[in-house]
Each structure stands twice: as structure tokens, then as C-alpha cells.
Coordinates of N, CA and C and ligand atoms in Angstrom, one line a residue:
M1 N 94.4 -140.7 204.3 CA 95.2 -141.1 205.5 C 96.6 -140.7 205.5
P2 N 97.2 -140.1 206.5 CA 98.6 -139.7 206.4 C 99.5 -140.9 206.2
E3 N 100.5 -140.8 205.4 CA 101.5 -141.8 205.2 C 102.5 -141.8 206.3
G4 N 103.2 -142.9 206.4 CA 104.2 -143.0 207.5 C 105.2 -141.8 207.4
D5 N 105.5 -141.4 206.2 CA 106.5 -140.3 206.2 C 105.9 -138.9 206.6
T6 N 104.6 -138.7 206.5 CA 104.0 -137.6 207.0 C 104.0 -137.5 208.5
V7 N 103.7 -138.7 209.1 CA 103.9 -138.9 210.6 C 105.3 -138.6 211.0
L8 N 106.2 -139.2 210.2 CA 107.6 -139.0 210.6 C 108.0 -137.5 210.5
Q9 N 107.6 -136.8 209.5 CA 107.9 -135.3 209.4 C 107.3 -134.6 210.6
T10 N 106.1 -135.0 211.0 CA 105.4 -134.3 212.1 C 106.2 -134.6 213.4
A11 N 106.6 -135.9 213.5 CA 107.4 -136.2 214.7 C 108.7 -135.5 214.8
R12 N 109.3 -135.4 213.7 CA 110.6 -134.6 213.7 C 110.4 -133.2 214.0
R13 N 109.4 -132.6 213.4 CA 109.1 -131.1 213.8 C 108.8 -130.9 215.3
L14 N 108.0 -131.9 215.8 CA 107.6 -131.8 217.2 C 108.9 -132.0 218.1
H15 N 109.7 -133.0 217.7 CA 110.9 -133.3 218.5 C 111.8 -132.1 218.5
T16 N 112.1 -131.4 217.3 CA 112.9 -130.3 217.2 C 112.4 -129.2 218.1
A17 N 111.1 -129.0 218.1 CA 110.4 -127.9 218.8 C 110.4 -128.1 220.3
L18 N 110.2 -129.3 220.7 CA 109.9 -129.5 222.1 C 111.0 -130.2 222.9
A19 N 111.7 -131.2 222.3 CA 112.6 -132.0 223.1 C 113.7 -131.2 223.8
G20 N 113.9 -131.6 225.1 CA 114.9 -131.0 225.8 C 114.5 -129.8 226.6
H21 N 113.2 -129.4 226.4 CA 112.7 -128.2 227.1 C 111.5 -128.6 228.1
P22 N 111.5 -127.9 229.2 CA 110.3 -128.2 230.1 C 109.0 -127.6 229.5
L23 N 108.0 -128.2 229.8 CA 106.7 -127.7 229.3 C 106.2 -126.6 230.2
T24 N 105.8 -125.5 229.6 CA 105.3 -124.3 230.4 C 103.8 -124.2 230.2
R25 N 103.3 -125.0 229.3 CA 101.9 -125.0 229.1 C 101.4 -126.4 228.6
C26 N 100.3 -126.8 229.2 CA 99.8 -128.1 228.8 C 98.3 -128.0 228.9
D27 N 97.6 -128.3 227.9 CA 96.1 -128.2 227.8 C 95.6 -129.3 226.9
L28 N 95.1 -130.4 227.6 CA 94.6 -131.5 226.8 C 93.0 -131.4 226.9
R29 N 92.5 -131.2 225.7 CA 91.1 -130.9 225.6 C 90.3 -132.2 225.4
V30 N 90.5 -133.1 226.2 CA 89.7 -134.4 226.1 C 89.2 -134.6 227.6
P31 N 88.0 -134.8 227.7 CA 87.4 -134.9 229.0 C 88.2 -135.6 230.1
R32 N 88.7 -136.8 229.6 CA 89.4 -137.7 230.5 C 90.7 -137.1 231.1
Y33 N 91.3 -136.3 230.2 CA 92.6 -135.7 230.7 C 92.5 -134.2 230.9
A34 N 91.3 -133.7 231.1 CA 91.2 -132.2 231.2 C 92.0 -131.7 232.4
T35 N 92.1 -132.5 233.4 CA 92.9 -132.1 234.5 C 94.3 -132.4 234.6
A36 N 94.7 -133.2 233.6 CA 96.2 -133.7 233.5 C 97.1 -132.5 233.3
D37 N 98.1 -132.4 234.0 CA 99.0 -131.2 233.9 C 100.5 -131.7 233.8
L38 N 101.1 -131.5 232.6 CA 102.4 -131.9 232.4 C 103.4 -130.8 232.5
T39 N 102.9 -129.6 232.9 CA 103.9 -128.5 233.0 C 104.9 -128.8 234.0
G40 N 106.1 -128.3 233.7 CA 107.3 -128.5 234.5 C 108.1 -129.8 234.1
R41 N 107.5 -130.7 233.4 CA 108.2 -131.9 232.9 C 108.8 -131.6 231.6
T42 N 110.1 -132.1 231.5 CA 110.9 -131.9 230.3 C 110.4 -132.9 229.2
V43 N 110.2 -132.5 227.9 CA 110.0 -133.4 226.8 C 111.2 -134.1 226.5
L44 N 111.2 -135.4 226.5 CA 112.3 -136.3 226.2 C 112.5 -136.5 224.7
D45 N 111.4 -137.0 224.1 CA 111.5 -137.2 222.7 C 110.2 -137.3 222.1
V46 N 110.1 -137.2 220.8 CA 108.8 -137.4 220.1 C 109.2 -138.4 219.0
T47 N 108.5 -139.6 219.1 CA 108.9 -140.8 218.3 C 107.7 -141.2 217.4
P48 N 107.8 -141.4 216.1 CA 106.8 -142.0 215.3 C 106.8 -143.6 215.5
R49 N 105.7 -144.1 215.5 CA 105.6 -145.6 215.4 C 104.5 -145.9 214.5
G50 N 104.9 -146.4 213.3 CA 103.8 -146.5 212.3 C 103.2 -145.1 212.1
K51 N 101.9 -145.0 212.2 CA 101.2 -143.8 212.1 C 100.9 -143.1 213.5
H52 N 101.5 -143.7 214.5 CA 101.2 -143.1 215.9 C 102.3 -142.2 216.2
L53 N 102.0 -141.2 217.0 CA 103.0 -140.3 217.6 C 103.2 -140.4 219.1
L54 N 104.4 -140.7 219.6 CA 104.6 -140.9 221.0 C 105.4 -139.7 221.6
T55 N 104.8 -138.9 222.3 CA 105.5 -137.8 222.9 C 105.9 -138.2 224.3
R56 N 107.1 -138.4 224.6 CA 107.6 -138.9 226.0 C 108.0 -137.7 226.8
V57 N 107.5 -137.7 228.1 CA 108.0 -136.6 228.9 C 108.6 -137.3 230.2
E58 N 109.4 -136.4 230.9 CA 109.9 -136.8 232.1 C 108.9 -137.4 233.1
G59 N 109.3 -138.4 233.9 CA 108.4 -139.0 234.9 C 107.7 -140.3 234.3
G60 N 108.2 -140.7 233.1 CA 107.6 -142.0 232.6 C 106.3 -141.9 232.0
L61 N 106.0 -140.8 231.4 CA 104.7 -140.5 230.8 C 104.8 -140.3 229.2
T62 N 103.8 -140.9 228.5 CA 103.8 -140.7 227.1 C 102.5 -140.2 226.7
L63 N 102.5 -139.1 225.8 CA 101.2 -138.7 225.3 C 101.2 -139.3 223.8
H64 N 100.2 -140.1 223.7 CA 100.0 -140.9 222.4 C 98.9 -140.2 221.5
S65 N 99.3 -139.8 220.3 CA 98.3 -139.2 219.4 C 98.4 -139.9 218.1
H66 N 97.3 -139.8 217.3 CA 97.2 -140.4 216.0 C 96.5 -139.3 215.2
L67 N 97.0 -139.2 213.9 CA 96.4 -138.2 213.1 C 95.2 -138.6 212.2
R68 N 95.1 -139.9 212.0 CA 94.0 -140.5 211.2 C 93.9 -139.7 209.9
M69 N 92.6 -139.3 209.6 CA 92.5 -138.7 208.2 C 93.0 -137.2 208.2
D70 N 92.6 -136.4 209.2 CA 92.9 -135.0 208.9 C 93.4 -134.3 210.2
G71 N 94.0 -135.1 211.1 CA 94.6 -134.5 212.3 C 95.9 -133.9 212.0
A72 N 96.3 -133.0 212.7 CA 97.7 -132.3 212.4 C 98.2 -131.7 213.7
W73 N 99.5 -131.7 213.8 CA 100.2 -130.9 214.9 C 100.8 -129.7 214.2
Q74 N 100.6 -128.5 214.7 CA 101.2 -127.4 214.2 C 102.1 -126.7 215.2
I75 N 103.2 -126.1 214.8 CA 104.1 -125.5 215.7 C 104.3 -124.0 215.5
Y76 N 104.1 -123.2 216.6 CA 104.1 -121.7 216.4 C 105.2 -121.2 217.4
A77 N 105.7 -120.0 216.9 CA 106.6 -119.2 217.8 C 105.7 -118.2 218.6
P78 N 106.3 -117.8 219.7 CA 105.5 -116.9 220.5 C 105.0 -115.6 219.7
G79 N 103.7 -115.4 219.9 CA 103.1 -114.3 219.2 C 102.7 -114.5 217.8
E80 N 103.0 -115.7 217.3 CA 102.5 -116.1 215.9 C 101.1 -116.4 215.9
R81 N 100.4 -116.2 214.8 CA 99.0 -116.5 214.8 C 98.8 -117.9 214.5
W82 N 97.9 -118.5 215.2 CA 97.6 -119.9 215.1 C 96.6 -120.1 213.9
R83 N 97.0 -120.9 212.9 CA 96.2 -121.0 211.7 C 95.9 -122.5 211.3
G84 N 95.8 -123.3 212.3 CA 95.6 -124.8 212.0 C 94.1 -125.2 211.9
G85 N 93.2 -124.2 212.2 CA 91.8 -124.4 212.2 C 91.1 -123.7 213.3
P86 N 89.8 -123.8 213.3 CA 89.0 -123.1 214.4 C 89.4 -123.7 215.8
A87 N 89.2 -122.8 216.9 CA 89.6 -123.2 218.2 C 88.9 -124.4 218.7
H88 N 87.7 -124.7 218.3 CA 87.1 -125.8 218.8 C 87.6 -127.1 218.2
Q89 N 88.5 -127.0 217.2 CA 89.1 -128.3 216.7 C 90.4 -128.6 217.4
I90 N 90.8 -127.7 218.3 CA 92.1 -127.9 219.1 C 91.9 -129.0 220.2
R91 N 92.8 -130.0 220.2 CA 92.6 -131.1 221.1 C 93.7 -131.0 222.2
A92 N 94.9 -130.4 221.7 CA 96.0 -130.4 222.6 C 96.9 -129.2 222.4
I93 N 97.4 -128.7 223.5 CA 98.4 -127.6 223.4 C 99.6 -128.0 224.3
L94 N 100.7 -128.0 223.8 CA 101.9 -128.2 224.5 C 102.8 -127.1 224.3
G95 N 103.3 -126.3 225.3 CA 104.1 -125.2 225.0 C 105.4 -125.2 225.9
T96 N 106.4 -124.8 225.2 CA 107.7 -124.5 226.0 C 108.0 -123.1 225.9
A97 N 109.1 -122.6 226.5 CA 109.3 -121.2 226.5 C 109.5 -120.6 225.0
G98 N 109.9 -121.5 224.1 CA 110.2 -121.0 222.7 C 109.2 -121.4 221.6
R99 N 108.4 -122.4 222.0 CA 107.5 -122.9 220.9 C 106.2 -123.4 221.6
T100 N 105.1 -123.4 220.7 CA 103.9 -124.0 221.2 C 103.4 -124.9 220.1
A101 N 103.2 -126.1 220.5 CA 102.6 -127.2 219.5 C 101.1 -127.3 219.8
V102 N 100.4 -127.2 218.7 CA 99.0 -127.2 218.8 C 98.5 -128.4 218.0
G103 N 97.8 -129.3 218.7 CA 97.2 -130.5 218.0 C 95.8 -130.3 217.6
Y104 N 95.5 -130.4 216.3 CA 94.2 -130.1 215.7 C 93.5 -131.4 215.3
R105 N 92.2 -131.6 215.6 CA 91.4 -132.7 215.1 C 92.1 -134.0 215.4
L106 N 92.6 -134.2 216.5 CA 93.3 -135.5 216.8 C 92.2 -136.5 217.3
P107 N 92.0 -137.5 216.6 CA 90.9 -138.5 217.0 C 91.4 -139.3 218.2
V108 N 92.7 -139.4 218.3 CA 93.2 -140.2 219.4 C 94.2 -139.4 220.2
L109 N 93.9 -139.2 221.5 CA 94.8 -138.5 222.3 C 94.7 -139.2 223.7
E110 N 95.8 -139.7 224.1 CA 95.8 -140.6 225.3 C 97.1 -140.4 226.1
L111 N 97.0 -140.3 227.4 CA 98.1 -140.2 228.3 C 98.4 -141.6 228.9
L112 N 99.5 -142.1 228.7 CA 99.7 -143.4 229.3 C 101.2 -143.4 229.8
R113 N 101.5 -144.5 230.7 CA 102.8 -144.7 231.2 C 103.7 -145.1 230.0
T114 N 104.9 -144.6 229.9 CA 105.8 -145.0 228.8 C 106.0 -146.5 228.7
R115 N 106.0 -147.1 229.9 CA 106.3 -148.5 229.9 C 105.0 -149.4 229.3
D116 N 103.9 -148.6 229.2 CA 102.8 -149.3 228.6 C 102.6 -149.0 227.1
E117 N 103.6 -148.4 226.5 CA 103.3 -148.0 225.1 C 103.0 -149.2 224.2
A118 N 103.5 -150.4 224.5 CA 103.2 -151.5 223.7 C 101.8 -151.8 223.6
R119 N 101.0 -151.4 224.6 CA 99.6 -151.6 224.6 C 98.9 -150.9 223.5
V120 N 99.4 -149.8 223.0 CA 98.8 -149.1 221.9 C 99.5 -149.2 220.6
V121 N 100.8 -149.6 220.6 CA 101.5 -149.7 219.3 C 102.1 -151.1 219.1
G122 N 102.0 -152.0 220.1 CA 102.6 -153.3 220.1 C 102.1 -154.2 219.0
H123 N 100.9 -153.9 218.5 CA 100.3 -154.8 217.4 C 100.9 -154.5 216.1
L124 N 101.6 -153.4 216.0 CA 102.1 -153.0 214.6 C 103.2 -153.9 214.1
G125 N 103.2 -154.0 212.8 CA 104.3 -154.7 212.1 C 105.6 -153.9 212.1
P126 N 106.6 -154.4 211.6 CA 107.9 -153.6 211.5 C 107.7 -152.3 210.8
D127 N 108.2 -151.3 211.4 CA 108.1 -149.9 211.0 C 109.0 -149.6 209.8
L128 N 108.5 -149.3 208.6 CA 109.4 -149.1 207.4 C 110.5 -148.0 207.6
L129 N 110.1 -147.0 208.4 CA 111.1 -146.0 208.6 C 111.6 -146.0 210.1
G130 N 111.4 -147.1 210.8 CA 111.8 -147.1 212.2 C 113.3 -147.7 212.3
P131 N 113.9 -147.5 213.4 CA 115.3 -148.0 213.6 C 115.3 -149.6 213.7
D132 N 114.1 -150.1 214.0 CA 114.0 -151.5 214.1 C 113.5 -152.3 213.0
W133 N 113.6 -151.6 211.8 CA 113.0 -152.2 210.5 C 113.5 -153.6 210.3
D134 N 112.6 -154.5 210.0 CA 112.9 -155.9 209.8 C 112.2 -156.5 208.6
P135 N 112.9 -156.5 207.4 CA 112.2 -156.9 206.2 C 111.7 -158.3 206.2
D136 N 112.5 -159.2 206.9 CA 112.1 -160.6 206.9 C 110.8 -160.8 207.6
E137 N 110.7 -160.0 208.8 CA 109.5 -160.3 209.6 C 108.3 -159.6 208.8
A138 N 108.5 -158.5 208.1 CA 107.5 -157.8 207.4 C 107.0 -158.8 206.3
L139 N 107.9 -159.5 205.6 CA 107.5 -160.4 204.5 C 106.8 -161.6 205.2
R140 N 107.2 -162.1 206.2 CA 106.6 -163.2 206.9 C 105.1 -162.9 207.2
R141 N 104.9 -161.7 207.7 CA 103.6 -161.3 208.1 C 102.7 -161.1 206.9
L142 N 103.3 -160.5 205.9 CA 102.5 -160.3 204.6 C 102.1 -161.6 203.9
L143 N 102.9 -162.6 204.0 CA 102.6 -163.9 203.3 C 101.8 -164.8 204.2
A144 N 101.5 -164.4 205.4 CA 100.8 -165.3 206.3 C 99.4 -165.5 205.8
D145 N 98.9 -164.6 205.0 CA 97.5 -164.7 204.4 C 97.7 -164.6 202.9
P146 N 98.1 -165.7 202.2 CA 98.5 -165.5 200.8 C 97.4 -165.2 199.9
A147 N 96.1 -165.4 200.3 CA 95.0 -165.1 199.4 C 94.6 -163.6 199.6
R148 N 95.1 -162.9 200.5 CA 94.8 -161.5 200.6 C 95.2 -160.6 199.5
P149 N 94.3 -159.7 199.0 CA 94.7 -158.8 197.9 C 96.0 -157.9 198.4
L150 N 96.8 -157.7 197.4 CA 98.1 -157.0 197.7 C 97.9 -155.7 198.4
G151 N 96.9 -154.8 197.8 CA 96.7 -153.5 198.4 C 96.3 -153.5 199.8
E152 N 95.3 -154.5 200.0 CA 94.9 -154.5 201.4 C 96.0 -155.0 202.4
A153 N 96.7 -156.0 202.0 CA 97.8 -156.5 202.8 C 98.8 -155.4 203.2
L154 N 99.1 -154.5 202.2 CA 100.1 -153.5 202.3 C 99.6 -152.4 203.3
L155 N 98.2 -152.2 203.3 CA 97.7 -151.2 204.1 C 97.5 -151.6 205.6
D156 N 97.5 -152.9 205.8 CA 97.4 -153.4 207.1 C 98.6 -153.3 208.0
Q157 N 98.4 -152.3 208.9 CA 99.6 -151.9 209.7 C 100.2 -153.0 210.6
R158 N 99.4 -154.2 210.7 CA 99.9 -155.3 211.5 C 100.9 -156.0 210.7
N159 N 101.0 -155.8 209.3 CA 102.0 -156.5 208.5 C 103.2 -155.7 208.5
L160 N 103.1 -154.4 208.1 CA 104.2 -153.5 208.2 C 103.7 -152.2 208.3
A161 N 104.3 -151.3 209.1 CA 103.8 -150.1 209.5 C 104.3 -148.8 208.7
G162 N 103.5 -148.0 208.2 CA 103.8 -146.8 207.5 C 103.2 -146.6 206.2
I163 N 102.5 -147.5 205.6 CA 102.0 -147.4 204.3 C 100.5 -147.0 204.2
G164 N 100.2 -145.8 203.6 CA 98.9 -145.3 203.4 C 98.5 -145.5 201.9
N165 N 97.4 -144.9 201.5 CA 96.9 -145.1 200.2 C 97.9 -144.8 199.1
I166 N 98.6 -143.8 199.2 CA 99.5 -143.3 198.2 C 100.6 -144.4 198.0
F167 N 101.3 -144.9 199.0 CA 102.3 -145.8 198.9 C 101.9 -147.2 198.7
A168 N 100.6 -147.4 198.9 CA 100.1 -148.7 198.6 C 100.0 -148.9 197.1
S169 N 99.4 -147.8 196.4 CA 99.4 -147.8 194.9 C 100.7 -147.9 194.3
E170 N 101.6 -147.0 194.8 CA 103.0 -146.9 194.3 C 103.8 -148.2 194.4
T171 N 103.6 -148.8 195.5 CA 104.3 -150.1 195.8 C 103.8 -151.2 194.8
C172 N 102.5 -151.2 194.7 CA 101.9 -152.2 193.7 C 102.4 -152.0 192.2
F173 N 102.5 -150.6 191.9 CA 103.1 -150.4 190.5 C 104.5 -150.9 190.3
R174 N 105.3 -150.7 191.4 CA 106.7 -151.1 191.3 C 106.8 -152.6 191.3
A175 N 105.8 -153.2 191.9 CA 105.8 -154.7 192.0 C 105.2 -155.3 190.7
G176 N 104.7 -154.5 189.8 CA 104.1 -154.9 188.6 C 102.8 -155.6 188.8
A177 N 102.1 -155.4 189.8 CA 100.9 -156.2 190.1 C 99.8 -155.2 190.5
T178 N 98.5 -155.6 190.2 CA 97.4 -154.7 190.6 C 97.2 -154.9 192.1
P179 N 96.5 -154.0 192.7 CA 96.2 -154.1 194.2 C 95.4 -155.3 194.5
W180 N 94.8 -155.9 193.5 CA 93.8 -157.0 193.7 C 94.5 -158.4 193.6
L181 N 95.7 -158.4 193.3 CA 96.4 -159.7 193.1 C 96.6 -160.3 194.5
P182 N 96.2 -161.6 194.7 CA 96.4 -162.2 196.0 C 98.0 -162.2 196.2
I183 N 98.3 -161.8 197.4 CA 99.8 -161.5 197.7 C 100.6 -162.8 197.5
G184 N 100.0 -164.0 197.6 CA 100.7 -165.3 197.6 C 101.1 -165.6 196.1
E185 N 100.4 -164.8 195.2 CA 100.7 -165.1 193.7 C 101.8 -164.2 193.2
L186 N 102.3 -163.3 194.0 CA 103.3 -162.4 193.6 C 104.6 -163.2 193.4
P187 N 105.3 -163.0 192.2 CA 106.4 -163.8 191.8 C 107.6 -163.6 192.8
A188 N 107.9 -162.4 193.1 CA 109.1 -162.1 194.0 C 108.7 -161.2 195.1
P189 N 107.9 -161.7 196.1 CA 107.4 -160.8 197.1 C 108.5 -160.0 197.9
E190 N 109.7 -160.5 198.0 CA 110.7 -159.9 198.7 C 111.0 -158.4 198.1
R191 N 110.9 -158.4 196.8 CA 111.1 -157.1 196.0 C 110.0 -156.1 196.4
L192 N 108.8 -156.6 196.8 CA 107.7 -155.7 197.2 C 108.1 -154.9 198.4
V193 N 108.7 -155.7 199.4 CA 109.1 -155.1 200.6 C 110.2 -154.0 200.4
T194 N 111.2 -154.4 199.6 CA 112.2 -153.5 199.3 C 111.8 -152.2 198.6
A195 N 110.8 -152.4 197.7 CA 110.2 -151.3 196.9 C 109.5 -150.4 197.9
A196 N 108.8 -150.9 198.8 CA 108.0 -150.0 199.8 C 109.0 -149.2 200.7
K197 N 110.0 -149.9 201.1 CA 111.0 -149.3 201.9 C 111.8 -148.2 201.1
N198 N 112.2 -148.4 199.9 CA 112.9 -147.4 199.0 C 111.9 -146.2 198.8
L199 N 110.6 -146.5 198.5 CA 109.7 -145.4 198.2 C 109.6 -144.5 199.4
L200 N 109.4 -145.0 200.6 CA 109.2 -144.2 201.8 C 110.5 -143.4 202.1
E201 N 111.6 -144.1 201.9 CA 112.9 -143.3 202.2 C 113.1 -142.2 201.2
A202 N 112.8 -142.5 199.9 CA 113.0 -141.5 198.9 C 112.1 -140.3 199.2
H203 N 110.8 -140.6 199.6 CA 109.9 -139.5 199.9 C 110.3 -138.8 201.1
R204 N 110.9 -139.5 202.1 CA 111.3 -138.8 203.3 C 112.4 -137.8 203.0
E205 N 113.4 -138.1 202.1 CA 114.4 -137.2 201.7 C 113.9 -136.0 201.0
R206 N 112.8 -136.2 200.2 CA 112.3 -135.1 199.4 C 110.8 -135.0 199.6
P207 N 110.4 -134.6 200.8 CA 109.0 -134.6 201.0 C 108.2 -133.6 200.1
G208 N 107.0 -134.0 199.8 CA 106.2 -133.1 198.9 C 106.4 -133.2 197.4
H209 N 107.4 -134.1 197.1 CA 107.7 -134.2 195.6 C 106.8 -135.2 195.0
R210 N 105.5 -134.7 194.7 CA 104.5 -135.5 194.2 C 104.9 -136.0 192.8
R211 N 105.8 -135.3 192.1 CA 106.1 -135.7 190.7 C 106.9 -137.1 190.8
T212 N 107.3 -137.5 192.0 CA 108.0 -138.8 192.0 C 106.9 -139.9 192.0
L213 N 105.7 -139.5 192.1 CA 104.6 -140.6 192.1 C 104.3 -141.0 190.7
A214 N 104.3 -142.4 190.5 CA 104.1 -142.9 189.2 C 102.6 -143.0 188.8
V215 N 101.8 -143.4 189.8 CA 100.4 -143.7 189.4 C 99.4 -142.9 190.3
Y216 N 99.7 -142.7 191.6 CA 98.7 -142.2 192.6 C 98.4 -140.8 192.1
G217 N 97.0 -140.5 192.0 CA 96.5 -139.2 191.7 C 96.7 -138.9 190.2
R218 N 97.0 -139.9 189.4 CA 97.3 -139.6 188.0 C 96.2 -140.3 187.0
A219 N 95.0 -140.5 187.5 CA 93.9 -141.1 186.8 C 93.8 -140.5 185.4
D220 N 93.7 -141.3 184.4 CA 93.5 -140.9 183.0 C 94.8 -140.3 182.3
R221 N 95.8 -140.1 183.2 CA 97.0 -139.5 182.6 C 97.9 -140.7 182.1
P222 N 98.8 -140.4 181.2 CA 99.6 -141.5 180.6 C 100.6 -142.1 181.7
C223 N 100.7 -143.4 181.7 CA 101.7 -144.1 182.5 C 103.0 -143.5 182.2
L224 N 103.9 -143.3 183.1 CA 105.2 -142.7 182.9 C 106.1 -143.8 182.2
R225 N 105.7 -145.0 182.2 CA 106.5 -146.1 181.6 C 106.0 -146.5 180.2
C226 N 104.7 -146.6 180.1 CA 104.2 -147.2 178.8 C 103.1 -146.3 178.1
R227 N 102.7 -145.2 178.7 CA 101.8 -144.2 178.2 C 100.4 -144.6 178.2
T228 N 100.1 -145.8 178.7 CA 98.7 -146.3 178.8 C 98.0 -145.4 179.9
P229 N 96.7 -144.9 179.7 CA 96.1 -144.1 180.8 C 96.0 -144.9 182.1
I230 N 96.4 -144.2 183.1 CA 96.3 -144.8 184.5 C 94.8 -144.9 184.9
R231 N 94.5 -146.0 185.5 CA 93.1 -146.1 186.0 C 93.0 -146.0 187.5
T232 N 91.8 -145.8 188.0 CA 91.5 -145.6 189.4 C 90.2 -146.3 189.8
A233 N 90.1 -146.8 191.0 CA 89.0 -147.4 191.5 C 89.0 -147.4 193.0
L234 N 87.9 -147.6 193.6 CA 87.9 -147.7 195.1 C 88.3 -149.1 195.5
H235 N 89.3 -149.2 196.5 CA 89.7 -150.5 197.0 C 89.3 -150.5 198.5
D236 N 88.3 -151.2 198.9 CA 88.0 -151.2 200.3 C 87.6 -149.7 200.8
G237 N 87.0 -149.0 199.9 CA 86.6 -147.6 200.2 C 87.7 -146.6 200.0
R238 N 88.9 -147.0 199.6 CA 90.0 -146.0 199.4 C 90.4 -146.1 198.0
P239 N 90.9 -144.9 197.5 CA 91.2 -144.8 196.1 C 92.5 -145.6 195.7
A240 N 92.5 -146.4 194.7 CA 93.7 -147.2 194.3 C 93.9 -146.8 192.8
Y241 N 95.2 -146.7 192.5 CA 95.5 -146.3 191.1 C 96.5 -147.4 190.5
W242 N 96.3 -147.6 189.2 CA 97.2 -148.7 188.6 C 97.3 -148.5 187.1
C243 N 98.3 -149.0 186.5 CA 98.5 -149.1 185.1 C 98.1 -150.4 184.6
P244 N 97.0 -150.4 183.7 CA 96.5 -151.7 183.3 C 97.5 -152.4 182.4
R245 N 98.5 -151.9 181.9 CA 99.4 -152.6 181.1 C 100.6 -153.0 181.9
C246 N 101.2 -152.2 182.7 CA 102.4 -152.5 183.5 C 102.1 -153.5 184.7
Q247 N 100.8 -153.5 185.1 CA 100.5 -154.2 186.3 C 99.6 -155.4 185.9
S248 N 99.9 -156.6 186.3 CA 99.0 -157.7 186.0 C 98.3 -158.1 187.3
G249 N 97.2 -158.8 187.1 CA 96.3 -159.2 188.2 C 94.9 -158.8 188.0
P250 N 94.1 -159.3 188.9 CA 92.6 -158.9 188.8 C 92.4 -157.4 188.9
T251 N 91.3 -156.9 188.4 CA 90.9 -155.5 188.5 C 89.4 -155.5 188.8
P252 N 88.8 -154.5 189.4 CA 87.4 -154.4 189.7 C 86.5 -154.4 188.4
Ligands
ZN301 ZN1 102.2 -148.6 182.3

């Protein structure tokens, strides 16, 4: 699943490519919106909200999309070959005079009134990378269910928005707890929230720097702190990684 920072990068690229320009092409390949036509409307902004992308256009409309597991928005210059996947995977095309944005494999594509955005993203907790980030509210939501395993609580976007598998494992490592520790048993939960925020921000500044990851994807390799081999297991169907020495708490 894309992390909040992946969605943020996508939103930034889309915003740079489209915002301020009128749409000259609009093709939404979802039966419900097949006849929707946004051409002539200027793109106002492209905003990430958790893992959702909100593309706002003139006239009070928002195109809501979600990347889920392997969706992607690609941006092309005129004449450039599209290489995001086969044509049947294209769900949306938004073009301006200078750029064409092509949405591939988008499991969620929905056109709604901008004033109704809360209907699709209002359930999200504070966004780690959003302008309205609120650590106290995130902590309050996380601790509302103290028996919940840490990894699961971090992945629940209703608690705080923006954490996927990678940063769930990384945040647990920095908190010194396994993903299975009930969150109410964490000695200093406020540090957890700070760690998550710092991780996402560091990754946003240097996207793609996998070597900054301490445990994720490093199964059987030595822990960067104590040299103990990193372990991995499925947590709720998703891969989790941890150091058995640096992190305390239950394991599968
Ligand atoms: Zn270790």
C-alpha cells in the first residue's frame, strides 16, 4: 500500500503539472462518469488527504482518487510515450495544453462537489503531513482502544492518516516495541507520534532513500543498532518487520 509520502509526492507532481491551467482533455473511464466533462475548467489544486488525492477544479467540483495497492498517476509531456501500463488499465486522463496526467489502475475514482469532500475523507484522523496536523488528537485516537496492537493502530487511518506497512514497522522500531504490543502498554506513547511524524517528514525530504529504513524489508539482515537478525511475519495479512532484541512485546 502506498505510504502517505508516496501520495504526497503524487499530489505534488499532479499539482505542478495541472494547477492553474484549464483542462483541454477529460476522460473518466468509469461507467458512472463516462459522460462527465471537465474540459474548460481550470484545475485549482491537487491536495493529498491521508492516502486520498483530491483534484479540485473550477465550479466547485473535486475528482477524488485513491491509489490503494498499485494505482498510480503518471504525467506526460505532449508527444511522450505513455508507459504506465496497458491501455485497459487507464481509469482517468486529465490534460492541459502542456501536460497530460494519466491515472492507472485507480480502484477509487469519484467526482463530487468540493463541499462534500468530508463525506469521503472526513473519517480520517489527523494527517501526518497535512497542514492541520494535530499530535494530541492523533494520540487521543490511538489510545482510545488501549488493547489494540500497535501495528494495527498505526495503520488505521482513522487514528492518524498517512502510515502504510513500511512506516508502521519503522515507527514500532523507533518506539522500541513490537507491532503486537497493546498500544496502552507503551511507556511513552507521545514519542510514538513524534517518531511517525519525523519519519514521514524525513522520507518526504529524501524520497526513495530506502537505506534510511531500519527494519522494513531487511529480514534476516543484522539490526543496524544491535546486529541481531531482523525478523518478519504477517500482521493482519501485511508484512511486519522487527528486531527481536531492540523491540519488546509479544510476537507471533
Ligand atoms: Zn536491534
